[in-house]
Amino acid sequence: MIEVFRCLICGETYLGEKKPSNCPFCGAHTQYLIKAKLYKDVFKIKLGAVSRNNLKKTLKLEMNSAEFYLCAAKAAKNVELYSMFKRLAKVEYEHAEVACKYMKRKVPALKYKKKKCFTQDLKNLKDAYLQEDRAIGFYRQFAKQAKEPNIKRLFTALIEIETDHLKFLSKKMKR
Ligand SMILES: [Fe+2]
Ligand SMILES: [Fe+2]
């Protein structure tokens, strides 16, 4: 029997027989997916000035990384890397969207920009690793600073998600 689940991080809906290991949209771990009937709008909160500013920085970081991955996908020399970069672009764009939902602003369009990445796959993998690592550093700080429980949860989940990306990327670099 198919059931309806919702993600406490991105708010997206998932239809399936059971919960997936990760949200297919934002990558949040399975514990953030709950039955839809128990879901309450996570974005309906009052933001303090510190979190608002940190979400603004998050939007910038995530848009940058989404554009980078989109570029890396177009540059990829094989279908596996293409598929991986393309999905990572969508996941990072989802994170940008989440920041916008909390800030109640329109999501910028994701556009392909040629100069956002290198032409060699290995260089892109290495750069991706550095970008993810940098984002994790910021999110650790943002999670600590957040007074709003939903924002603390968001940054905690983002640290986990970007750490998954980091591990995955380092495995790909070794091959
Ligand atoms: Fe999600
Ligand atoms: Fe992200």
Short mmCIF file of C-alpha atoms and ligand atoms in Angstrom, two decimals:
data_model
loop_
_atom_site.label_atom_id
_atom_site.label_comp_id
_atom_site.label_asym_id
_atom_site.label_seq_id
_atom_site.Cartn_x
_atom_site.Cartn_y
_atom_site.Cartn_z
CA MET A 1 0.00 0.00 0.00
CA ILE A 2 1.27 3.40 -0.96
CA GLU A 3 1.47 5.98 1.79
CA VAL A 4 2.07 9.73 1.87
CA PHE A 5 5.11 11.10 3.66
CA ARG A 6 6.43 14.60 4.10
CA CYS A 7 9.87 15.95 4.73
CA LEU A 8 10.39 18.19 7.76
CA ILE A 9 13.37 19.82 6.06
CA CYS A 10 12.11 20.72 2.58
CA GLY A 11 8.36 20.16 3.06
CA GLU A 12 8.17 17.98 -0.06
CA THR A 13 5.81 15.06 -0.37
CA TYR A 14 6.83 11.49 -1.06
CA LEU A 15 4.55 8.66 -2.16
CA GLY A 16 5.77 5.16 -1.51
CA GLU A 17 5.26 1.90 0.31
CA LYS A 18 7.89 2.82 2.85
CA LYS A 19 10.08 5.72 3.75
CA PRO A 20 13.21 6.01 1.63
CA SER A 21 16.64 6.22 3.33
CA ASN A 22 16.88 9.86 2.23
CA CYS A 23 14.42 12.48 1.07
CA PRO A 24 14.61 12.29 -2.75
CA PHE A 25 14.39 16.09 -2.97
CA CYS A 26 16.69 17.52 -0.31
CA GLY A 27 18.59 14.42 0.81
CA ALA A 28 17.50 14.65 4.46
CA HIS A 29 17.89 11.42 6.41
CA THR A 30 14.91 9.14 6.91
CA GLN A 31 14.13 10.38 10.44
CA TYR A 32 12.99 13.71 8.99
CA LEU A 33 10.31 12.02 6.89
CA ILE A 34 6.99 11.69 8.66
CA LYS A 35 3.48 10.58 7.76
CA ALA A 36 1.72 13.43 5.94
CA LYS A 37 -1.21 13.55 8.35
CA LEU A 38 1.19 14.51 11.16
CA TYR A 39 2.83 17.30 9.17
CA LYS A 40 2.46 20.97 10.10
CA ASP A 41 3.86 23.72 7.90
CA VAL A 42 7.49 23.97 8.99
CA PHE A 43 8.03 27.31 7.26
CA LYS A 44 5.41 29.19 9.25
CA ILE A 45 7.72 30.65 11.86
CA LYS A 46 9.02 34.06 12.91
CA LEU A 47 12.64 34.53 11.96
CA GLY A 48 15.11 36.39 14.14
CA ALA A 49 17.64 38.74 12.54
CA VAL A 50 20.57 36.33 12.96
CA SER A 51 18.82 33.39 11.29
CA ARG A 52 17.48 35.63 8.53
CA ASN A 53 20.99 36.75 7.74
CA ASN A 54 22.31 33.18 7.88
CA LEU A 55 19.55 31.99 5.53
CA LYS A 56 20.54 34.74 3.12
CA LYS A 57 24.11 33.41 3.16
CA THR A 58 22.75 29.87 2.76
CA LEU A 59 20.79 30.91 -0.33
CA LYS A 60 23.97 32.31 -1.87
CA LEU A 61 26.03 29.22 -1.03
CA GLU A 62 23.42 26.80 -2.33
CA MET A 63 22.73 28.71 -5.55
CA ASN A 64 26.45 28.82 -6.21
CA SER A 65 26.81 25.13 -5.63
CA ALA A 66 23.72 24.31 -7.73
CA GLU A 67 25.14 26.34 -10.63
CA PHE A 68 28.51 24.69 -10.19
CA TYR A 69 27.01 21.17 -10.28
CA LEU A 70 24.91 22.01 -13.31
CA CYS A 71 28.04 23.17 -15.11
CA ALA A 72 29.96 20.08 -13.94
CA ALA A 73 27.17 17.86 -15.27
CA LYS A 74 27.40 19.44 -18.73
CA ALA A 75 31.17 19.02 -18.66
CA ALA A 76 31.09 15.39 -17.44
CA LYS A 77 32.83 12.86 -19.63
CA ASN A 78 30.70 9.87 -18.69
CA VAL A 79 27.05 9.18 -17.98
CA GLU A 80 27.56 8.19 -14.35
CA LEU A 81 29.30 11.45 -13.46
CA TYR A 82 26.77 13.39 -15.50
CA SER A 83 23.92 11.75 -13.57
CA MET A 84 25.61 12.35 -10.24
CA PHE A 85 26.35 16.03 -10.84
CA LYS A 86 22.88 16.62 -12.24
CA ARG A 87 21.23 15.18 -9.13
CA LEU A 88 23.55 17.12 -6.84
CA ALA A 89 22.58 20.32 -8.69
CA LYS A 90 18.92 19.58 -7.98
CA VAL A 91 19.52 18.76 -4.34
CA GLU A 92 21.47 22.01 -3.79
CA TYR A 93 18.79 23.95 -5.62
CA GLU A 94 16.23 22.40 -3.29
CA HIS A 95 18.30 23.71 -0.36
CA ALA A 96 18.23 27.19 -1.91
CA GLU A 97 14.47 26.86 -2.21
CA VAL A 98 14.16 25.92 1.46
CA ALA A 99 16.09 29.05 2.48
CA CYS A 100 13.70 31.11 0.31
CA LYS A 101 10.63 29.47 1.83
CA TYR A 102 11.77 30.49 5.31
CA MET A 103 12.57 34.02 4.11
CA LYS A 104 9.28 34.23 2.18
CA ARG A 105 10.96 35.22 -1.04
CA LYS A 106 10.98 34.07 -4.62
CA VAL A 107 13.47 31.40 -5.60
CA PRO A 108 15.97 32.61 -8.22
CA ALA A 109 16.00 30.60 -11.45
CA LEU A 110 18.74 28.00 -11.86
CA LYS A 111 20.67 28.89 -14.99
CA TYR A 112 23.51 27.13 -16.72
CA LYS A 113 26.70 29.22 -16.59
CA LYS A 114 29.67 27.93 -18.48
CA LYS A 115 32.32 29.59 -16.32
CA LYS A 116 31.08 28.05 -13.08
CA CYS A 117 33.26 24.93 -13.31
CA PHE A 118 36.29 23.29 -14.86
CA THR A 119 36.39 21.16 -18.00
CA GLN A 120 38.08 18.18 -16.30
CA ASP A 121 36.02 15.86 -14.13
CA LEU A 122 38.69 15.34 -11.51
CA LYS A 123 39.07 19.08 -10.98
CA ASN A 124 35.31 19.39 -10.60
CA LEU A 125 35.20 16.55 -8.08
CA LYS A 126 37.96 18.23 -6.05
CA ASP A 127 36.27 21.62 -6.23
CA ALA A 128 32.94 20.09 -5.25
CA TYR A 129 34.63 18.56 -2.22
CA LEU A 130 36.03 21.94 -1.15
CA GLN A 131 32.67 23.65 -1.63
CA GLU A 132 30.78 21.06 0.40
CA ASP A 133 33.40 21.22 3.14
CA ARG A 134 33.12 25.01 3.28
CA ALA A 135 29.32 24.88 3.43
CA ILE A 136 29.47 22.41 6.33
CA GLY A 137 31.70 24.86 8.24
CA PHE A 138 29.14 27.63 7.78
CA TYR A 139 26.18 25.43 8.69
CA ARG A 140 27.87 24.32 11.93
CA GLN A 141 28.09 27.97 12.91
CA PHE A 142 24.51 28.71 11.74
CA ALA A 143 23.09 25.73 13.65
CA LYS A 144 24.76 26.94 16.82
CA GLN A 145 23.47 30.49 16.35
CA ALA A 146 19.87 29.53 15.55
CA LYS A 147 17.32 30.27 18.25
CA GLU A 148 14.37 28.91 16.23
CA PRO A 149 14.02 25.12 16.63
CA ASN A 150 13.09 24.65 12.95
CA ILE A 151 16.17 26.55 11.79
CA LYS A 152 18.42 24.60 14.14
CA ARG A 153 16.94 21.40 12.73
CA LEU A 154 17.40 22.65 9.17
CA PHE A 155 21.11 23.38 9.61
CA THR A 156 21.66 20.14 11.51
CA ALA A 157 20.10 18.23 8.60
CA LEU A 158 22.09 20.24 6.04
CA ILE A 159 25.34 19.33 7.84
CA GLU A 160 24.36 15.64 7.57
CA ILE A 161 23.37 15.93 3.91
CA GLU A 162 26.48 17.82 2.80
CA THR A 163 28.61 15.36 4.80
CA ASP A 164 26.99 12.54 2.79
CA HIS A 165 27.98 14.41 -0.38
CA LEU A 166 31.51 14.84 0.92
CA LYS A 167 31.96 11.13 1.60
CA PHE A 168 30.45 10.25 -1.74
CA LEU A 169 32.68 12.69 -3.63
CA SER A 170 35.85 11.47 -1.96
CA LYS A 171 34.96 7.90 -2.96
CA LYS A 172 34.48 9.03 -6.56
CA MET A 173 37.83 10.83 -6.57
CA LYS A 174 39.69 7.67 -5.55
CA ARG A 175 38.41 5.73 -8.52
FE FE B 1 13.35 16.85 1.92
FE FE B 2 23.23 22.02 -0.02
#
